[in-house]
Structures are given as structure tokens and as C-alpha cells.
mmCIF file of N, CA and C in Angstrom:
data_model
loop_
_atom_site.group_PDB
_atom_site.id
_atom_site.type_symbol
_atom_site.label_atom_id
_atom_site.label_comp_id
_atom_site.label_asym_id
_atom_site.label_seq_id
_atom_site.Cartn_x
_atom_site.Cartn_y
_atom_site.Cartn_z
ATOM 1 N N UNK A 1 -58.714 -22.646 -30.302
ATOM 2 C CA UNK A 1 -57.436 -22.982 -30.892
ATOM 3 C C UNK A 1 -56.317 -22.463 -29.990
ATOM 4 N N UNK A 2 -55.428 -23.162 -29.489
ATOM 5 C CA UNK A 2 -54.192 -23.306 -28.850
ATOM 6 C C UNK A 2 -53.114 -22.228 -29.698
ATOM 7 N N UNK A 3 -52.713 -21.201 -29.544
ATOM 8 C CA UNK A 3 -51.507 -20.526 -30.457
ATOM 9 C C UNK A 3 -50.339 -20.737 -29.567
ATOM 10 N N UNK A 4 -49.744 -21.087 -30.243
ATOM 11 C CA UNK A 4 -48.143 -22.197 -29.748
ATOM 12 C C UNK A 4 -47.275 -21.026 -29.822
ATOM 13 N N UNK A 5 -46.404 -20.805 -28.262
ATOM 14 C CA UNK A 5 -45.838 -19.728 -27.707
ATOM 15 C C UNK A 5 -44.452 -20.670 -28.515
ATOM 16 N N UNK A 6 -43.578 -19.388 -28.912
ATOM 17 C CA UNK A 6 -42.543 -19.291 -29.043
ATOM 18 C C UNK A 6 -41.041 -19.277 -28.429
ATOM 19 N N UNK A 7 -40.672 -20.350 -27.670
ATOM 20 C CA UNK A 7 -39.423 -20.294 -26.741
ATOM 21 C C UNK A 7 -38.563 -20.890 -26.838
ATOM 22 N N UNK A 8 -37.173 -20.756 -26.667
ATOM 23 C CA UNK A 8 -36.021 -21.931 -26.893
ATOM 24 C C UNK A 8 -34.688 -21.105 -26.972
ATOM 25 N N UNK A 9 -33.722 -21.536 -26.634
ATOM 26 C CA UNK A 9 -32.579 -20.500 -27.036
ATOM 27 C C UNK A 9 -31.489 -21.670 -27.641
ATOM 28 N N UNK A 10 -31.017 -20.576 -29.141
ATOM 29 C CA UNK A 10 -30.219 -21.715 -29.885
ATOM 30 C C UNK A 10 -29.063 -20.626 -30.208
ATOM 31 N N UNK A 11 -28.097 -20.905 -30.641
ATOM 32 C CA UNK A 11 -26.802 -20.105 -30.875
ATOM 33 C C UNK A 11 -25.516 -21.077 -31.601
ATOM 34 N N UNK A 12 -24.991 -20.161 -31.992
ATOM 35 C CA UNK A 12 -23.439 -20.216 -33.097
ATOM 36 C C UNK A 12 -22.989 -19.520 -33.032
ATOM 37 N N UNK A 13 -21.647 -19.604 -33.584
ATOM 38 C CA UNK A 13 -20.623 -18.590 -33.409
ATOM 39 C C UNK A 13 -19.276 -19.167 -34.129
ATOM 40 N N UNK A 14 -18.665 -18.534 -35.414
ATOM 41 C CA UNK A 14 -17.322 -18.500 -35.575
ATOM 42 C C UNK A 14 -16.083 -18.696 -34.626
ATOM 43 N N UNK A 15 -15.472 -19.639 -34.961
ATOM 44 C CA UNK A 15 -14.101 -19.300 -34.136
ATOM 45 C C UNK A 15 -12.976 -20.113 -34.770
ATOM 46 N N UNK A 16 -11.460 -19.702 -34.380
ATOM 47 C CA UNK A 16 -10.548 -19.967 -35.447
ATOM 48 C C UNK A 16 -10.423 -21.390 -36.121
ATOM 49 N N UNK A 17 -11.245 -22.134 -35.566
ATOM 50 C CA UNK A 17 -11.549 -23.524 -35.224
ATOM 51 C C UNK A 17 -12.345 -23.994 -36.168
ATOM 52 N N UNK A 18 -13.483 -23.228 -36.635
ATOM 53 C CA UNK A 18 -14.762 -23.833 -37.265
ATOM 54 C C UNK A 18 -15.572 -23.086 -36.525
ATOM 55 N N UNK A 19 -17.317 -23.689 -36.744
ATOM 56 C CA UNK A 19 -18.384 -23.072 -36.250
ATOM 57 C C UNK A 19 -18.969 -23.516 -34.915
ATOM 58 N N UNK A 20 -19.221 -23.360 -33.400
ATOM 59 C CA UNK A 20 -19.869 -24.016 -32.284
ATOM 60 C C UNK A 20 -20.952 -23.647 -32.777
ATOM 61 N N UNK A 21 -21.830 -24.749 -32.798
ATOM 62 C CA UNK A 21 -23.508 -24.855 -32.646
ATOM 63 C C UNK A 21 -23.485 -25.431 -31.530
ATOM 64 N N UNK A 22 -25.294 -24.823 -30.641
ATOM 65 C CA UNK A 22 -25.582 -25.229 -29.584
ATOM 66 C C UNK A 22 -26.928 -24.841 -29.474
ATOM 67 N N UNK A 23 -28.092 -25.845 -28.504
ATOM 68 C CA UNK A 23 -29.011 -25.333 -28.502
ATOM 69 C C UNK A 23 -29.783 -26.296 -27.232
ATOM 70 N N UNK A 24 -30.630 -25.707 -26.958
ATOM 71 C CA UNK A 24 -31.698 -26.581 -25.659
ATOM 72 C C UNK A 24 -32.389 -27.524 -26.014
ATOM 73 N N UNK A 25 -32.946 -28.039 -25.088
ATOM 74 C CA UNK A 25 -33.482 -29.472 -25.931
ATOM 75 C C UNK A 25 -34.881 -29.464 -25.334
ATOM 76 N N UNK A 26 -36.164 -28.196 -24.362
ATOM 77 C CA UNK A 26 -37.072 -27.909 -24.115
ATOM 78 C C UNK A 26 -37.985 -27.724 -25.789
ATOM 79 N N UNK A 27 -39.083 -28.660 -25.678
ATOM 80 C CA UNK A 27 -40.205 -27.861 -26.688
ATOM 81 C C UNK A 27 -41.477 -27.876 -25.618
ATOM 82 N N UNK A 28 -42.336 -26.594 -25.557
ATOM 83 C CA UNK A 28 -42.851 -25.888 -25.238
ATOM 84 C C UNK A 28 -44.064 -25.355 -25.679
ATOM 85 N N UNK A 29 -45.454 -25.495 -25.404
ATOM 86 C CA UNK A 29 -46.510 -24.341 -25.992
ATOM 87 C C UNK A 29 -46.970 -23.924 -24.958
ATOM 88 N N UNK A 30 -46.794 -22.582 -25.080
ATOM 89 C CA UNK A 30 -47.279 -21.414 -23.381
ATOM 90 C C UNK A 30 -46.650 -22.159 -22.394
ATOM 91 N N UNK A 31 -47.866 -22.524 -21.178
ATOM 92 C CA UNK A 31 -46.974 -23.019 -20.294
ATOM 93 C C UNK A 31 -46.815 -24.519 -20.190
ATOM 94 N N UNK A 32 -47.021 -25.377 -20.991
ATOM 95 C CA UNK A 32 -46.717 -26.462 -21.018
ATOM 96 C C UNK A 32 -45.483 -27.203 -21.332
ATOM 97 N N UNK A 33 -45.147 -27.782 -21.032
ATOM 98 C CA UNK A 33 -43.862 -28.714 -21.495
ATOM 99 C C UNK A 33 -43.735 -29.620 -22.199
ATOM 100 N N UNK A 34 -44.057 -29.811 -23.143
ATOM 101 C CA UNK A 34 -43.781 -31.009 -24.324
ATOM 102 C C UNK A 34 -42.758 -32.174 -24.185
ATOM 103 N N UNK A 35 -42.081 -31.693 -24.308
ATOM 104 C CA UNK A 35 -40.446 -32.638 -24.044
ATOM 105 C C UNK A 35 -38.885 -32.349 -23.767
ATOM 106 N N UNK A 36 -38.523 -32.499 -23.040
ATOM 107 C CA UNK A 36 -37.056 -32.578 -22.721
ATOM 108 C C UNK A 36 -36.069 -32.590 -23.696
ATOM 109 N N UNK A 37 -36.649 -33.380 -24.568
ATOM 110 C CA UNK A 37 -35.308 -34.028 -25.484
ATOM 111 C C UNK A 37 -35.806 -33.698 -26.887
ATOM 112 N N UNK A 38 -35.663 -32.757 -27.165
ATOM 113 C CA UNK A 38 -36.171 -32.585 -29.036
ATOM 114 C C UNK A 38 -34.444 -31.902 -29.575
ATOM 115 N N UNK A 39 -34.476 -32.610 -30.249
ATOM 116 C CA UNK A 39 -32.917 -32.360 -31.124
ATOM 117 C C UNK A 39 -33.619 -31.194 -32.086
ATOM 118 N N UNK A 40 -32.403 -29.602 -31.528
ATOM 119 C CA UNK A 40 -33.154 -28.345 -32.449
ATOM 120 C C UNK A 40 -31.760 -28.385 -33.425
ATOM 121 N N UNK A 41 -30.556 -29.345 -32.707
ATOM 122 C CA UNK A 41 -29.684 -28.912 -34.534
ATOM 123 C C UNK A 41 -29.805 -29.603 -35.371
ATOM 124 N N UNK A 42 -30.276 -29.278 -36.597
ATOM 125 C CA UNK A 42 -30.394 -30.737 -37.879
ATOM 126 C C UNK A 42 -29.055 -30.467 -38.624
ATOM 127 N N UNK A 43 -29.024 -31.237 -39.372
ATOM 128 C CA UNK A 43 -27.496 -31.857 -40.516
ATOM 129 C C UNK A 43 -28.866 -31.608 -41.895
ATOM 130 N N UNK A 44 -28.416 -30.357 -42.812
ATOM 131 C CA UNK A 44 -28.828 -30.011 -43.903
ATOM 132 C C UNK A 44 -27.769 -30.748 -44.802
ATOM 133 N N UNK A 45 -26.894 -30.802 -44.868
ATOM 134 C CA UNK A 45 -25.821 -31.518 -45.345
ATOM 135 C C UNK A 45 -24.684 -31.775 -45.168
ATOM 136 N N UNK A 46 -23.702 -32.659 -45.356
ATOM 137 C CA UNK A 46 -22.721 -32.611 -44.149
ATOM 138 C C UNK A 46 -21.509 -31.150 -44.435
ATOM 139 N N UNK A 47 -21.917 -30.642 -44.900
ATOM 140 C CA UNK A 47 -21.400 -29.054 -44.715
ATOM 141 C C UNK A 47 -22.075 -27.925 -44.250
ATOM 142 N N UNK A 48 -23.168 -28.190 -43.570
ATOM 143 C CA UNK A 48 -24.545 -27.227 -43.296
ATOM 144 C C UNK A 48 -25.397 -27.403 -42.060
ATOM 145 N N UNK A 49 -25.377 -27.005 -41.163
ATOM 146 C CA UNK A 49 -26.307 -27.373 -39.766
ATOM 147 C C UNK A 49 -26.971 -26.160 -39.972
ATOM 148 N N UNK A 50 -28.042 -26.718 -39.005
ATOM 149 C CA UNK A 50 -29.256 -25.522 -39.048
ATOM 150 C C UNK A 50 -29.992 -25.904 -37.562
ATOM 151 N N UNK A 51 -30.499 -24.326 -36.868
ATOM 152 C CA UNK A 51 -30.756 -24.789 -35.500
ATOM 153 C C UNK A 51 -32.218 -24.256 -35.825
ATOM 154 N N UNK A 52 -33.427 -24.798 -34.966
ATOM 155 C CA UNK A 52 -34.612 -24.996 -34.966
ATOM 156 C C UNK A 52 -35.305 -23.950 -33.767
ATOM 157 N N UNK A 53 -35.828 -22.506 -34.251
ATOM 158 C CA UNK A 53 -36.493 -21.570 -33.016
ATOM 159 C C UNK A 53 -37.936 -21.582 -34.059
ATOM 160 N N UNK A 54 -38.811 -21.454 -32.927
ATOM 161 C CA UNK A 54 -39.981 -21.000 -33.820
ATOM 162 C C UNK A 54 -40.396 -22.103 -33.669
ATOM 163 N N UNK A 55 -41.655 -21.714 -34.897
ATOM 164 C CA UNK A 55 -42.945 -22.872 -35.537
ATOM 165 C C UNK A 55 -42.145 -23.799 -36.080
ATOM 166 N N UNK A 56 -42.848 -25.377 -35.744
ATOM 167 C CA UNK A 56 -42.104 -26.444 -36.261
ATOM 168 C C UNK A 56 -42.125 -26.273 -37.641
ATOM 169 N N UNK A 57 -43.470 -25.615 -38.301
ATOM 170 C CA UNK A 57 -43.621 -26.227 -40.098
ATOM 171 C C UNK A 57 -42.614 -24.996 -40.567
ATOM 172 N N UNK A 58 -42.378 -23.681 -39.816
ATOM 173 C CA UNK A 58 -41.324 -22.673 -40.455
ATOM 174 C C UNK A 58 -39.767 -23.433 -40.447
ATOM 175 N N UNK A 59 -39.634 -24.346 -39.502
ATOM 176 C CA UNK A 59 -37.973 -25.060 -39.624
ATOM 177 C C UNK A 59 -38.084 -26.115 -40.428
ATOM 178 N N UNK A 60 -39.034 -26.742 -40.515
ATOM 179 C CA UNK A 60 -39.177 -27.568 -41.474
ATOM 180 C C UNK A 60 -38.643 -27.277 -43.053
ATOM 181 N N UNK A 61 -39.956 -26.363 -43.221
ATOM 182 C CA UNK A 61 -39.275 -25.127 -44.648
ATOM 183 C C UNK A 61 -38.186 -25.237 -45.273
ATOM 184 N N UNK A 62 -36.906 -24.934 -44.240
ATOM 185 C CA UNK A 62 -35.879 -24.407 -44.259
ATOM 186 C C UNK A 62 -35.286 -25.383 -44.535
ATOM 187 N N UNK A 63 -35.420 -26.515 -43.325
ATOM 188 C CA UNK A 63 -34.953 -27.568 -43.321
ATOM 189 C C UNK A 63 -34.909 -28.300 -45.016
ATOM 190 N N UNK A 64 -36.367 -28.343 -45.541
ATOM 191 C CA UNK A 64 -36.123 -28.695 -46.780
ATOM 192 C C UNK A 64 -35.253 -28.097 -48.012
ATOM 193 N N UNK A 65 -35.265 -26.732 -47.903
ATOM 194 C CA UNK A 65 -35.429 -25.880 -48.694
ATOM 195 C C UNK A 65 -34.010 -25.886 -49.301
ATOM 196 N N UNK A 66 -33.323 -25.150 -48.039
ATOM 197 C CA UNK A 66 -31.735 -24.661 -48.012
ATOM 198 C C UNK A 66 -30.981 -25.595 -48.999
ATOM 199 N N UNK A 67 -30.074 -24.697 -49.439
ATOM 200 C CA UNK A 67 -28.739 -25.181 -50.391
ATOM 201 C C UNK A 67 -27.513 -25.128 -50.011
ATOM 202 N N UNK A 68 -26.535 -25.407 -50.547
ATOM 203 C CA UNK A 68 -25.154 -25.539 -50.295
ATOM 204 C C UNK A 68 -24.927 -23.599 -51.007
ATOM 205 N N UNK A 69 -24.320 -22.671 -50.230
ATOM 206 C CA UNK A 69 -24.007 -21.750 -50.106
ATOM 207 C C UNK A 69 -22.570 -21.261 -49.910
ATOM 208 N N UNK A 70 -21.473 -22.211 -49.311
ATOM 209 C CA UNK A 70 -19.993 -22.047 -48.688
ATOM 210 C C UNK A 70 -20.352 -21.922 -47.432
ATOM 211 N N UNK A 71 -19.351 -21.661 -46.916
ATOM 212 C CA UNK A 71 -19.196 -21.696 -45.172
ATOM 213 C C UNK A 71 -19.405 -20.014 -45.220
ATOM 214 N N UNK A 72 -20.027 -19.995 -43.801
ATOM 215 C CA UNK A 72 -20.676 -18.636 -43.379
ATOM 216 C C UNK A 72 -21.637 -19.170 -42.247
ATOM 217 N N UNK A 73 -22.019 -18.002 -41.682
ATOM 218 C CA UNK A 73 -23.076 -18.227 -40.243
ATOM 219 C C UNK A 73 -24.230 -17.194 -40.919
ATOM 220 N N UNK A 74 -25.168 -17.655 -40.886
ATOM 221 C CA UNK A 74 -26.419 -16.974 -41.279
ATOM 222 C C UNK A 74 -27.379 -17.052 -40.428
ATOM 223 N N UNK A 75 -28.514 -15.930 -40.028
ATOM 224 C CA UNK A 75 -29.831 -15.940 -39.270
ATOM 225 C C UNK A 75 -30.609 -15.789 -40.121
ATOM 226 N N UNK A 76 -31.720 -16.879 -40.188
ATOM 227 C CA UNK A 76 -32.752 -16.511 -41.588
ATOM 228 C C UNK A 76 -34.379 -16.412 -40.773
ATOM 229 N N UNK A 77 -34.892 -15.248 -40.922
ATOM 230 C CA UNK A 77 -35.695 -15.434 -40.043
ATOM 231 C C UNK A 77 -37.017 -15.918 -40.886
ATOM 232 N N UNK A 78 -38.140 -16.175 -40.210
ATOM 233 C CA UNK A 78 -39.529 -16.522 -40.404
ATOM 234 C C UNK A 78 -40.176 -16.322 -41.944
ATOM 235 N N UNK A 79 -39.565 -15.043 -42.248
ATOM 236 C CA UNK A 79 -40.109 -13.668 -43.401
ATOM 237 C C UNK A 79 -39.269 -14.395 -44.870
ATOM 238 N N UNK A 80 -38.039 -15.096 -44.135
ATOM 239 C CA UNK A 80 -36.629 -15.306 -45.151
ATOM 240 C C UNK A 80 -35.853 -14.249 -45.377
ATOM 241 N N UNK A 81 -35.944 -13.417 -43.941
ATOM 242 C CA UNK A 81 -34.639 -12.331 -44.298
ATOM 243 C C UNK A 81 -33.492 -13.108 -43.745
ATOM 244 N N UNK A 82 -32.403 -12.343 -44.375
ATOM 245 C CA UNK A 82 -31.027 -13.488 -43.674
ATOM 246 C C UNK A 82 -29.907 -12.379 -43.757
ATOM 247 N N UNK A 83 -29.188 -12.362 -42.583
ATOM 248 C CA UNK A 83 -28.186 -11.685 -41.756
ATOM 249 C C UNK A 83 -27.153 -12.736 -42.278
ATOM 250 N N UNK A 84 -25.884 -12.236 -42.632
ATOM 251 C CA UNK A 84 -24.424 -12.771 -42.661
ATOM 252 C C UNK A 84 -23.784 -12.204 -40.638
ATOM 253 N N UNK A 85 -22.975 -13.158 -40.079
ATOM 254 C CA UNK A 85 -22.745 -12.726 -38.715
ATOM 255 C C UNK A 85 -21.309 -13.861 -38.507
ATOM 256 N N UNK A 86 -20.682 -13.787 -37.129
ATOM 257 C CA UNK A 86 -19.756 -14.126 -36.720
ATOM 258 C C UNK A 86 -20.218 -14.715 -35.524
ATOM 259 N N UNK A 87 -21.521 -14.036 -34.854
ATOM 260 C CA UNK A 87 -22.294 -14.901 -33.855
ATOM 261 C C UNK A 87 -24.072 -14.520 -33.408
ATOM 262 N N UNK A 88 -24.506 -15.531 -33.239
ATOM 263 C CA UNK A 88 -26.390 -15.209 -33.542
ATOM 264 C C UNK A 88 -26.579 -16.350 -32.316
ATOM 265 N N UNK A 89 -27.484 -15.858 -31.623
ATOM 266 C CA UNK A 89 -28.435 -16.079 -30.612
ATOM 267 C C UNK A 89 -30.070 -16.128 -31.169
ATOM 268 N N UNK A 90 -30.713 -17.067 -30.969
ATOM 269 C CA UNK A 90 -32.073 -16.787 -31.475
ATOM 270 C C UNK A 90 -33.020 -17.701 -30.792
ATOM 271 N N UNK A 91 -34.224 -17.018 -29.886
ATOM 272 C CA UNK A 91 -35.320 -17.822 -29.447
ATOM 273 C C UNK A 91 -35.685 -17.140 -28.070
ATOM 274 N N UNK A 92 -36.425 -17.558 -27.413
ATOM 275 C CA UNK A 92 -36.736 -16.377 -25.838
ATOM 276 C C UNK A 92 -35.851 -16.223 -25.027
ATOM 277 N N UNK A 93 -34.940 -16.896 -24.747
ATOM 278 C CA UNK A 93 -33.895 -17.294 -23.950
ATOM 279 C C UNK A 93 -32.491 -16.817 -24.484
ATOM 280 N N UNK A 94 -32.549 -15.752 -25.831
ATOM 281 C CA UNK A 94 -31.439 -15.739 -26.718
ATOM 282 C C UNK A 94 -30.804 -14.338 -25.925
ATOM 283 N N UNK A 95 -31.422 -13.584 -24.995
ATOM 284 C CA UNK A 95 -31.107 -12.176 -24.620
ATOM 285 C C UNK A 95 -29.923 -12.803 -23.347
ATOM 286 N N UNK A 96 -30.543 -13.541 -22.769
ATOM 287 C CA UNK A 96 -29.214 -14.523 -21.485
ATOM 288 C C UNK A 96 -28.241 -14.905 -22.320
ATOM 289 N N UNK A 97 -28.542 -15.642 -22.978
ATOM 290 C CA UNK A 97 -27.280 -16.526 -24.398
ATOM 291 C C UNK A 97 -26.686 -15.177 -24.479
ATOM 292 N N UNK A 98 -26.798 -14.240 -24.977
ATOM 293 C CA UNK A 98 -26.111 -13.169 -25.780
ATOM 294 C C UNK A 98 -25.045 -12.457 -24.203
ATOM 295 N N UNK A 99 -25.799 -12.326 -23.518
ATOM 296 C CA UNK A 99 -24.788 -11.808 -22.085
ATOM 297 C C UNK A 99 -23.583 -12.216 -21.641
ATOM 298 N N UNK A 100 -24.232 -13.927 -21.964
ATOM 299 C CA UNK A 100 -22.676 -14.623 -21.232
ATOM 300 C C UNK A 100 -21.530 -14.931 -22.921
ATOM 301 N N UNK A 101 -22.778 -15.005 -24.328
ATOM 302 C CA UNK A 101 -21.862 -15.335 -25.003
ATOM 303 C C UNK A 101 -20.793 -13.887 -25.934
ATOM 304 N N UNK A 102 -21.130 -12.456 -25.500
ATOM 305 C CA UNK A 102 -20.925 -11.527 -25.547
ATOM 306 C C UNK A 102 -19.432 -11.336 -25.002
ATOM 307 N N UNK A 103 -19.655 -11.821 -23.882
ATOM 308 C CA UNK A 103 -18.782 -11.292 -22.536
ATOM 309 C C UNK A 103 -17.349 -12.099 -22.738
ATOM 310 N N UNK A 104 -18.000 -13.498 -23.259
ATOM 311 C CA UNK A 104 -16.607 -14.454 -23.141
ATOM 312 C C UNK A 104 -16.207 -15.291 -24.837
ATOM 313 N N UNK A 105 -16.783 -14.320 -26.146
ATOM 314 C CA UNK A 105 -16.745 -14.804 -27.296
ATOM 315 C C UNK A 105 -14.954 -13.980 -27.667
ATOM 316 N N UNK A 106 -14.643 -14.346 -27.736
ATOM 317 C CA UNK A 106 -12.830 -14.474 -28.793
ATOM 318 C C UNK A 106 -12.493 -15.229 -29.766
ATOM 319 N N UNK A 107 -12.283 -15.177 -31.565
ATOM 320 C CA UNK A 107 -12.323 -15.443 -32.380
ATOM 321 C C UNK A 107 -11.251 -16.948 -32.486
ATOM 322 N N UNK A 108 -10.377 -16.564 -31.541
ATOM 323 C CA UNK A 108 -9.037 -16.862 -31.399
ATOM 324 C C UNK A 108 -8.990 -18.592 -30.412
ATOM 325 N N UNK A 109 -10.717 -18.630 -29.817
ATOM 326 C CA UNK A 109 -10.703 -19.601 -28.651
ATOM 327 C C UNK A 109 -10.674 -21.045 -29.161
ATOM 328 N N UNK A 110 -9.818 -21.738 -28.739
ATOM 329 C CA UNK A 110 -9.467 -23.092 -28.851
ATOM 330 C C UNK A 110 -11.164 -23.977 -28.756
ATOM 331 N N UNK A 111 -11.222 -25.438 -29.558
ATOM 332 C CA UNK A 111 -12.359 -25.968 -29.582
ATOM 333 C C UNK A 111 -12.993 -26.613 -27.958
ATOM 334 N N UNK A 112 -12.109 -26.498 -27.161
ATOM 335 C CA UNK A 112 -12.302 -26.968 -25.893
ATOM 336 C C UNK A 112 -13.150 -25.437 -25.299
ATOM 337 N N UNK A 113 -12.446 -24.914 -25.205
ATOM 338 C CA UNK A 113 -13.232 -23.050 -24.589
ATOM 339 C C UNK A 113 -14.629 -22.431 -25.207
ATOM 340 N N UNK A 114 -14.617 -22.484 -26.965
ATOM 341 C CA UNK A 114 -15.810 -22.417 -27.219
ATOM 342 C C UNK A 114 -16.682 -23.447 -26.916
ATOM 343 N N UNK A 115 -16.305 -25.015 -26.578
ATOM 344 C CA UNK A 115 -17.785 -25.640 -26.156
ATOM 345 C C UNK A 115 -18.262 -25.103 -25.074
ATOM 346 N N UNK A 116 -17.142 -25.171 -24.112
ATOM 347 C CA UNK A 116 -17.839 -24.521 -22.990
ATOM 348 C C UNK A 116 -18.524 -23.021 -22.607
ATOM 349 N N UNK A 117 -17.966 -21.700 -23.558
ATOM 350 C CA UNK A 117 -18.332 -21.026 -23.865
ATOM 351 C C UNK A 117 -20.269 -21.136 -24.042
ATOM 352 N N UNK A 118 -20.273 -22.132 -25.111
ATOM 353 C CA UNK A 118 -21.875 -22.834 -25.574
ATOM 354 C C UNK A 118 -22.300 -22.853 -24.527
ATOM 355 N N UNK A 119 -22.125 -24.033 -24.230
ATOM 356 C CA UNK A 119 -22.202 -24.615 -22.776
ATOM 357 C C UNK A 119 -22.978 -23.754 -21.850
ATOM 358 N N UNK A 120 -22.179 -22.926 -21.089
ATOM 359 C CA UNK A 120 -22.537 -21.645 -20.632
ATOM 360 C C UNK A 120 -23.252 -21.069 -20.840
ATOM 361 N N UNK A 121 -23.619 -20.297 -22.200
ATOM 362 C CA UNK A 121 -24.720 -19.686 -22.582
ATOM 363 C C UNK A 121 -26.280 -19.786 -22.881
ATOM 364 N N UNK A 122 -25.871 -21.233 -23.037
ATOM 365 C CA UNK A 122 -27.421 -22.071 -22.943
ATOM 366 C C UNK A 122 -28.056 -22.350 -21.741
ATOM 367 N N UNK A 123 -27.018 -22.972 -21.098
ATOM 368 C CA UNK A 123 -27.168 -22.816 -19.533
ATOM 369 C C UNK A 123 -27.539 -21.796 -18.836
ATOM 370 N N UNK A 124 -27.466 -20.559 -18.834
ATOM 371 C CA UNK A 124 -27.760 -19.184 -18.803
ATOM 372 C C UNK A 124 -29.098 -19.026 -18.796
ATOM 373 N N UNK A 125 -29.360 -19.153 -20.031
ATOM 374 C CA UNK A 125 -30.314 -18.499 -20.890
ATOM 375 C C UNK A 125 -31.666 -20.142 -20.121
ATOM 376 N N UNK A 126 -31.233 -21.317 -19.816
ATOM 377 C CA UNK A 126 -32.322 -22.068 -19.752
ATOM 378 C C UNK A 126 -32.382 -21.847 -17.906
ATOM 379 N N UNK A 127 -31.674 -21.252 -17.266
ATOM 380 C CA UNK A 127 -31.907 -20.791 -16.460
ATOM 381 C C UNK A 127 -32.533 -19.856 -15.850
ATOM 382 N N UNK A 128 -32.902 -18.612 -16.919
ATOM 383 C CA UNK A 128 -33.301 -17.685 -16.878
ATOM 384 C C UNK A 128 -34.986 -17.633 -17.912
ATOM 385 N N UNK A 129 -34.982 -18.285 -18.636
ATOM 386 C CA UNK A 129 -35.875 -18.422 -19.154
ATOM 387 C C UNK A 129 -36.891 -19.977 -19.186
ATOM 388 N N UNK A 130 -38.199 -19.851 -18.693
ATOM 389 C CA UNK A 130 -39.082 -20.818 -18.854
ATOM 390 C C UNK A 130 -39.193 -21.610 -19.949
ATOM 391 N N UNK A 131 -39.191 -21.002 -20.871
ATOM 392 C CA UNK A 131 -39.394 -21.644 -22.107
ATOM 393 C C UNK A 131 -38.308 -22.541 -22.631
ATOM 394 N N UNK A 132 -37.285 -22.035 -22.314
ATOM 395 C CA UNK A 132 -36.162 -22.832 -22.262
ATOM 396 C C UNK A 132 -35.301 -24.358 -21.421
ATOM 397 N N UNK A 133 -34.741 -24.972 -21.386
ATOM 398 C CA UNK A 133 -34.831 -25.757 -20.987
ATOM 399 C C UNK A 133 -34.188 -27.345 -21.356
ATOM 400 N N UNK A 134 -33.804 -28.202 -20.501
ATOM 401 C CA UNK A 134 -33.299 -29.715 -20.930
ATOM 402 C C UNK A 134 -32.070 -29.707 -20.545
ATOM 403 N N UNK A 135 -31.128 -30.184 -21.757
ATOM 404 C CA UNK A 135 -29.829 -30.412 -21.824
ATOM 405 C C UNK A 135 -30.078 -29.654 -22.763
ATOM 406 N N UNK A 136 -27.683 -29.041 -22.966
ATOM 407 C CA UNK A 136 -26.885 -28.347 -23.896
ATOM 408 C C UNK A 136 -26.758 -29.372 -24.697
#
């Protein structure tokens, strides 16, 4: 039996603007490459995105599961613990994401600066990490 390695780097973040979601578009088991192009942000409802790290049937879950809550940024992990935050990095590639999106995150940044902000950090992080990978 094949145990399916865990890699991808996905991220959000508050800003005076609304929420940037962003994420890679590599799926991955160990060292193989699956595909280029797997869409990890889904539309839970059109007030609710949700980004996809991990086991497909654990996002799935979620994917079904989740409710309308209000606006907020949440990390819900595997277990269903869940963090309230202003910005979350999550997947192998999330320690690069966090460097560049650390360095250049301001609450205050216009919707043009945080894409690229994204942008950047994914880029980073799929640079630095194998598992990671595709398009932002």
C-alpha cells in the first residue's frame, strides 16, 4: 500500500480589503506528480472559501460539512481543531509562504499589493519545496 505524502502550500490573510486566498495547483504522492492543475480553493458558499492541504477524503469532509459562521479566517486542522487568525499558511511548502508572507503582510495593503503579496509567497514556497508546485 502506497501512503500518500502530504505537500502543497495554501494561504490567506485579512486585509482592509477583504480576505486574499491563494494556493498551488501541484497534487503529489511522495515523489510523484499527479497533476499540475488541481483547483485547492473551493466556494463552500458564496460567503465561504476553503483551501485544500492534506488527504483528499479529510477536505472533502469539510468541504461537505462546514456552515455559514460570519466572516473570519479559520485553520481547521485534520483532528477539527480550529484557530481564529488574521493570516495561516498550511501544507509543506507553508514555512517559505510564511517568510515572504510575514515580511511583506500590512493590514492596510490595497487589493492590487496583497495579490501580489500571494503571488509571492506561493511562488516562494513552490520554489523551495518539491511537493509544491504549478501555478498561483
Amino acid at each position: 500500500m502506497v501512503k500518500p505524502a502530504k505537500g502543497t502550500t495554501t494561504l490567506a490573510f485579512i486585509f482592509k480589503e477583504g480576505v486574499m486566498v491563494a494556493a498551488d495547483s501541484r497534487a503529489s504522492m511522495g515523489g510523484y506528480i499527479s497533476s499540475q492543475s488541481v483547483k485547492k480553493i473551493i466556494e463552500i458558499n458564496p460567503y465561504m472559501l476553503g483551501t485544500m492541504a492534506g488527504g483528499a477524503a479529510d477536505c472533502q469532509f469539510w468541504h461537505r460539512n462546514l456552515g455559514i459562521k460570519g466572516p473570519g479566517l479559520y485553520y481547521v486542522d485534520s483532528e477539527g481543531g480550529r484557530l481564529k487568525g488574521m493570516r495561516f499558511s498550511v501544507g509543506s511548502g507553508s514555512p517559505y509562504a510564511y517568510g515572504v508572507l510575514d515580511n511583506g503582510y500590512r493590514y492596510d495593503m490595497s487589493v492590487e499589493e496583497a495579490a501580489e503579496l500571494a503571488r509571492r509567497s506561493i511562488y516562494h514556497a513552490t520554489f523551495r519545496d518539491g511537493a509544491s508546485g504549478g501555478v498561483a
